[in-house]
Amino acid sequence: MYTRIRKAREEQGYTREKFAEKLDVSVSYLAELERGRTGISVKMLIKVCNLLGLSADYVLFGTERKEDALRLDAIHRINSKYLPLLDKTIGELLILSRDE
């Protein structure tokens, strides 16, 4: 679990310092977490998953994420000002799907 967090952080270009700042934790706590020397609370797990766009299943168990989870992760990273457009597009696609 801990190596998956570190690997995802690095792949997304976060330094340990910047990632700790975004999580509102100390760099030393994050270092201990990534080394597996300290546990992670559910609240912190949620923050890590949201920030990195990962599913909790992937972080905890290392299972590959399914297509739906990947789409959901992508949606969470969309700037909120574009969400009304996304909602409209989804609504129109659902109408088209009913007509098929």
Short mmCIF file of N, CA and C in Angstrom, two decimals:
data_model
loop_
_atom_site.label_atom_id
_atom_site.label_comp_id
_atom_site.label_asym_id
_atom_site.label_seq_id
_atom_site.Cartn_x
_atom_site.Cartn_y
_atom_site.Cartn_z
N MET A 1 0.83 -1.19 0.00
CA MET A 1 0.00 0.00 0.00
C MET A 1 0.87 1.25 0.00
N TYR A 2 1.85 1.29 0.83
CA TYR A 2 2.65 2.50 0.99
C TYR A 2 3.48 2.81 -0.24
N THR A 3 3.98 1.77 -0.87
CA THR A 3 4.77 2.00 -2.08
C THR A 3 3.88 2.48 -3.22
N ARG A 4 2.61 2.05 -3.24
CA ARG A 4 1.69 2.53 -4.28
C ARG A 4 1.43 4.02 -4.11
N ILE A 5 1.33 4.47 -2.87
CA ILE A 5 1.12 5.90 -2.62
C ILE A 5 2.34 6.68 -3.10
N ARG A 6 3.52 6.23 -2.72
CA ARG A 6 4.74 6.93 -3.12
C ARG A 6 4.90 6.95 -4.64
N LYS A 7 4.67 5.81 -5.26
CA LYS A 7 4.81 5.72 -6.71
C LYS A 7 3.84 6.66 -7.42
N ALA A 8 2.59 6.68 -6.99
CA ALA A 8 1.59 7.57 -7.60
C ALA A 8 1.96 9.04 -7.38
N ARG A 9 2.43 9.36 -6.19
CA ARG A 9 2.85 10.74 -5.91
C ARG A 9 3.96 11.16 -6.86
N GLU A 10 4.95 10.30 -7.01
CA GLU A 10 6.08 10.61 -7.87
C GLU A 10 5.65 10.70 -9.34
N GLU A 11 4.78 9.78 -9.77
CA GLU A 11 4.31 9.79 -11.16
C GLU A 11 3.55 11.07 -11.49
N GLN A 12 2.91 11.65 -10.49
CA GLN A 12 2.14 12.88 -10.72
C GLN A 12 2.98 14.13 -10.48
N GLY A 13 4.25 13.93 -10.20
CA GLY A 13 5.17 15.05 -10.09
C GLY A 13 5.16 15.80 -8.77
N TYR A 14 4.55 15.23 -7.76
CA TYR A 14 4.55 15.87 -6.44
C TYR A 14 5.85 15.55 -5.71
N THR A 15 6.48 16.56 -5.19
CA THR A 15 7.57 16.32 -4.25
C THR A 15 6.94 15.88 -2.94
N ARG A 16 7.71 15.28 -2.08
CA ARG A 16 7.18 14.89 -0.79
C ARG A 16 6.71 16.13 -0.02
N GLU A 17 7.45 17.21 -0.14
CA GLU A 17 7.10 18.45 0.56
C GLU A 17 5.77 19.02 0.07
N LYS A 18 5.59 19.07 -1.25
CA LYS A 18 4.37 19.64 -1.82
C LYS A 18 3.17 18.75 -1.50
N PHE A 19 3.36 17.44 -1.59
CA PHE A 19 2.27 16.51 -1.30
C PHE A 19 1.87 16.61 0.17
N ALA A 20 2.84 16.68 1.07
CA ALA A 20 2.55 16.83 2.50
C ALA A 20 1.77 18.12 2.74
N GLU A 21 2.17 19.18 2.06
CA GLU A 21 1.48 20.47 2.20
C GLU A 21 0.02 20.34 1.75
N LYS A 22 -0.21 19.68 0.63
CA LYS A 22 -1.58 19.51 0.12
C LYS A 22 -2.42 18.66 1.07
N LEU A 23 -1.79 17.70 1.73
CA LEU A 23 -2.50 16.84 2.67
C LEU A 23 -2.63 17.48 4.05
N ASP A 24 -1.91 18.57 4.26
CA ASP A 24 -1.88 19.25 5.55
C ASP A 24 -1.30 18.35 6.64
N VAL A 25 -0.17 17.71 6.29
CA VAL A 25 0.57 16.87 7.24
C VAL A 25 2.04 17.26 7.18
N SER A 26 2.80 16.78 8.12
CA SER A 26 4.24 17.07 8.11
C SER A 26 4.94 16.18 7.09
N VAL A 27 6.06 16.64 6.61
CA VAL A 27 6.87 15.86 5.68
C VAL A 27 7.35 14.58 6.36
N SER A 28 7.68 14.68 7.64
CA SER A 28 8.16 13.48 8.35
C SER A 28 7.05 12.43 8.46
N TYR A 29 5.81 12.87 8.69
CA TYR A 29 4.70 11.92 8.74
C TYR A 29 4.55 11.23 7.38
N LEU A 30 4.58 12.02 6.30
CA LEU A 30 4.44 11.45 4.97
C LEU A 30 5.57 10.46 4.67
N ALA A 31 6.78 10.81 5.06
CA ALA A 31 7.92 9.91 4.85
C ALA A 31 7.71 8.59 5.59
N GLU A 32 7.25 8.66 6.82
CA GLU A 32 6.99 7.46 7.61
C GLU A 32 5.85 6.64 6.99
N LEU A 33 4.83 7.34 6.48
CA LEU A 33 3.72 6.67 5.82
C LEU A 33 4.19 5.92 4.58
N GLU A 34 4.99 6.59 3.76
CA GLU A 34 5.47 5.97 2.53
C GLU A 34 6.44 4.82 2.78
N ARG A 35 7.05 4.80 3.93
CA ARG A 35 7.95 3.69 4.30
C ARG A 35 7.20 2.57 5.00
N GLY A 36 5.92 2.78 5.29
CA GLY A 36 5.13 1.76 5.97
C GLY A 36 5.39 1.68 7.45
N ARG A 37 5.95 2.73 8.01
CA ARG A 37 6.29 2.73 9.44
C ARG A 37 5.18 3.31 10.32
N THR A 38 4.15 3.85 9.69
CA THR A 38 3.02 4.38 10.43
C THR A 38 1.75 4.02 9.68
N GLY A 39 0.66 3.92 10.41
CA GLY A 39 -0.61 3.58 9.80
C GLY A 39 -1.25 4.79 9.14
N ILE A 40 -2.35 4.55 8.48
CA ILE A 40 -3.09 5.63 7.82
C ILE A 40 -4.54 5.56 8.28
N SER A 41 -5.09 6.70 8.62
CA SER A 41 -6.48 6.76 9.03
C SER A 41 -7.37 6.73 7.79
N VAL A 42 -8.62 6.42 7.99
CA VAL A 42 -9.57 6.42 6.87
C VAL A 42 -9.65 7.83 6.28
N LYS A 43 -9.69 8.82 7.15
CA LYS A 43 -9.76 10.20 6.69
C LYS A 43 -8.55 10.55 5.81
N MET A 44 -7.37 10.15 6.23
CA MET A 44 -6.16 10.44 5.46
C MET A 44 -6.15 9.63 4.16
N LEU A 45 -6.61 8.39 4.21
CA LEU A 45 -6.68 7.57 3.01
C LEU A 45 -7.57 8.24 1.96
N ILE A 46 -8.69 8.77 2.39
CA ILE A 46 -9.61 9.46 1.48
C ILE A 46 -8.93 10.68 0.87
N LYS A 47 -8.22 11.45 1.68
CA LYS A 47 -7.51 12.63 1.17
C LYS A 47 -6.45 12.23 0.14
N VAL A 48 -5.70 11.19 0.43
CA VAL A 48 -4.66 10.71 -0.48
C VAL A 48 -5.29 10.26 -1.80
N CYS A 49 -6.35 9.46 -1.71
CA CYS A 49 -7.03 8.96 -2.91
C CYS A 49 -7.57 10.10 -3.76
N ASN A 50 -8.22 11.04 -3.12
CA ASN A 50 -8.78 12.17 -3.86
C ASN A 50 -7.69 12.99 -4.54
N LEU A 51 -6.64 13.24 -3.84
CA LEU A 51 -5.56 14.06 -4.38
C LEU A 51 -4.84 13.38 -5.54
N LEU A 52 -4.65 12.08 -5.43
CA LEU A 52 -3.93 11.35 -6.46
C LEU A 52 -4.84 10.73 -7.52
N GLY A 53 -6.16 10.83 -7.31
CA GLY A 53 -7.09 10.25 -8.27
C GLY A 53 -7.05 8.73 -8.28
N LEU A 54 -6.85 8.14 -7.11
CA LEU A 54 -6.76 6.69 -6.99
C LEU A 54 -7.98 6.16 -6.25
N SER A 55 -8.32 4.91 -6.51
CA SER A 55 -9.39 4.28 -5.74
C SER A 55 -8.78 3.73 -4.45
N ALA A 56 -9.60 3.65 -3.43
CA ALA A 56 -9.13 3.07 -2.17
C ALA A 56 -8.79 1.59 -2.36
N ASP A 57 -9.54 0.89 -3.22
CA ASP A 57 -9.23 -0.51 -3.51
C ASP A 57 -7.81 -0.65 -4.05
N TYR A 58 -7.45 0.24 -4.96
CA TYR A 58 -6.11 0.16 -5.54
C TYR A 58 -5.05 0.43 -4.47
N VAL A 59 -5.24 1.49 -3.69
CA VAL A 59 -4.25 1.84 -2.67
C VAL A 59 -4.13 0.72 -1.64
N LEU A 60 -5.23 0.20 -1.17
CA LEU A 60 -5.20 -0.81 -0.12
C LEU A 60 -4.79 -2.19 -0.60
N PHE A 61 -5.30 -2.60 -1.76
CA PHE A 61 -5.14 -3.99 -2.18
C PHE A 61 -4.29 -4.16 -3.44
N GLY A 62 -4.03 -3.07 -4.15
CA GLY A 62 -3.20 -3.16 -5.34
C GLY A 62 -3.92 -3.71 -6.56
N THR A 63 -5.24 -3.83 -6.47
CA THR A 63 -5.98 -4.32 -7.62
C THR A 63 -6.10 -3.23 -8.66
N GLU A 64 -6.06 -3.63 -9.92
CA GLU A 64 -6.20 -2.67 -11.00
C GLU A 64 -7.60 -2.08 -10.98
N ARG A 65 -7.67 -0.81 -11.31
CA ARG A 65 -8.95 -0.14 -11.32
C ARG A 65 -9.71 -0.48 -12.60
N LYS A 66 -11.00 -0.62 -12.48
CA LYS A 66 -11.86 -0.91 -13.62
C LYS A 66 -12.13 0.38 -14.39
N GLU A 67 -12.67 0.24 -15.59
CA GLU A 67 -12.94 1.40 -16.44
C GLU A 67 -13.82 2.43 -15.74
N ASP A 68 -14.86 1.99 -15.02
CA ASP A 68 -15.73 2.93 -14.34
C ASP A 68 -14.98 3.74 -13.29
N ALA A 69 -14.11 3.08 -12.57
CA ALA A 69 -13.32 3.78 -11.55
C ALA A 69 -12.39 4.78 -12.20
N LEU A 70 -11.82 4.43 -13.33
CA LEU A 70 -10.94 5.36 -14.05
C LEU A 70 -11.71 6.59 -14.52
N ARG A 71 -12.92 6.36 -15.03
CA ARG A 71 -13.74 7.50 -15.45
C ARG A 71 -14.10 8.39 -14.26
N LEU A 72 -14.46 7.76 -13.17
CA LEU A 72 -14.82 8.53 -11.98
C LEU A 72 -13.63 9.34 -11.47
N ASP A 73 -12.47 8.75 -11.49
CA ASP A 73 -11.26 9.47 -11.08
C ASP A 73 -11.02 10.67 -11.99
N ALA A 74 -11.22 10.48 -13.29
CA ALA A 74 -11.03 11.59 -14.24
C ALA A 74 -12.04 12.69 -13.98
N ILE A 75 -13.27 12.33 -13.70
CA ILE A 75 -14.31 13.33 -13.40
C ILE A 75 -13.94 14.14 -12.17
N HIS A 76 -13.38 13.49 -11.17
CA HIS A 76 -13.00 14.20 -9.95
C HIS A 76 -11.90 15.23 -10.20
N ARG A 77 -11.15 15.07 -11.27
CA ARG A 77 -10.07 16.01 -11.56
C ARG A 77 -10.50 17.15 -12.48
N ILE A 78 -11.75 17.12 -12.97
CA ILE A 78 -12.25 18.18 -13.85
C ILE A 78 -12.50 19.44 -13.02
N ASN A 79 -12.09 20.56 -13.56
CA ASN A 79 -12.34 21.84 -12.92
C ASN A 79 -13.85 22.00 -12.71
N SER A 80 -14.25 22.42 -11.52
CA SER A 80 -15.68 22.49 -11.17
C SER A 80 -16.48 23.41 -12.09
N LYS A 81 -15.83 24.36 -12.72
CA LYS A 81 -16.58 25.25 -13.61
C LYS A 81 -17.08 24.51 -14.86
N TYR A 82 -16.49 23.34 -15.17
CA TYR A 82 -16.92 22.57 -16.33
C TYR A 82 -17.93 21.48 -15.99
N LEU A 83 -18.24 21.29 -14.74
CA LEU A 83 -19.16 20.22 -14.34
C LEU A 83 -20.57 20.41 -14.89
N PRO A 84 -21.12 21.62 -14.97
CA PRO A 84 -22.44 21.75 -15.60
C PRO A 84 -22.45 21.27 -17.06
N LEU A 85 -21.37 21.53 -17.78
CA LEU A 85 -21.27 21.04 -19.15
C LEU A 85 -21.21 19.52 -19.17
N LEU A 86 -20.47 18.95 -18.25
CA LEU A 86 -20.39 17.49 -18.16
C LEU A 86 -21.76 16.89 -17.84
N ASP A 87 -22.49 17.51 -16.89
CA ASP A 87 -23.83 17.03 -16.54
C ASP A 87 -24.77 17.07 -17.75
N LYS A 88 -24.70 18.16 -18.51
CA LYS A 88 -25.54 18.31 -19.70
C LYS A 88 -25.19 17.24 -20.73
N THR A 89 -23.91 17.02 -20.94
CA THR A 89 -23.46 16.02 -21.92
C THR A 89 -23.92 14.62 -21.51
N ILE A 90 -23.77 14.29 -20.25
CA ILE A 90 -24.21 12.98 -19.77
C ILE A 90 -25.71 12.83 -19.96
N GLY A 91 -26.47 13.87 -19.63
CA GLY A 91 -27.92 13.83 -19.82
C GLY A 91 -28.30 13.58 -21.26
N GLU A 92 -27.63 14.26 -22.18
CA GLU A 92 -27.92 14.07 -23.60
C GLU A 92 -27.54 12.67 -24.06
N LEU A 93 -26.45 12.14 -23.57
CA LEU A 93 -26.04 10.79 -23.94
C LEU A 93 -27.03 9.75 -23.39
N LEU A 94 -27.58 9.99 -22.21
CA LEU A 94 -28.57 9.07 -21.66
C LEU A 94 -29.85 9.09 -22.51
N ILE A 95 -30.23 10.25 -22.99
CA ILE A 95 -31.41 10.35 -23.88
C ILE A 95 -31.16 9.57 -25.16
N LEU A 96 -29.96 9.75 -25.75
CA LEU A 96 -29.62 9.02 -26.97
C LEU A 96 -29.61 7.52 -26.72
N SER A 97 -29.13 7.10 -25.57
CA SER A 97 -29.06 5.67 -25.25
C SER A 97 -30.45 5.06 -25.11
N ARG A 98 -31.40 5.83 -24.61
CA ARG A 98 -32.78 5.34 -24.46
C ARG A 98 -33.41 5.10 -25.83
N ASP A 99 -33.01 5.91 -26.81
CA ASP A 99 -33.60 5.82 -28.13
C ASP A 99 -33.05 4.67 -28.96
N GLU A 100 -32.01 4.03 -28.53
CA GLU A 100 -31.40 2.95 -29.30
C GLU A 100 -32.16 1.66 -29.18
#
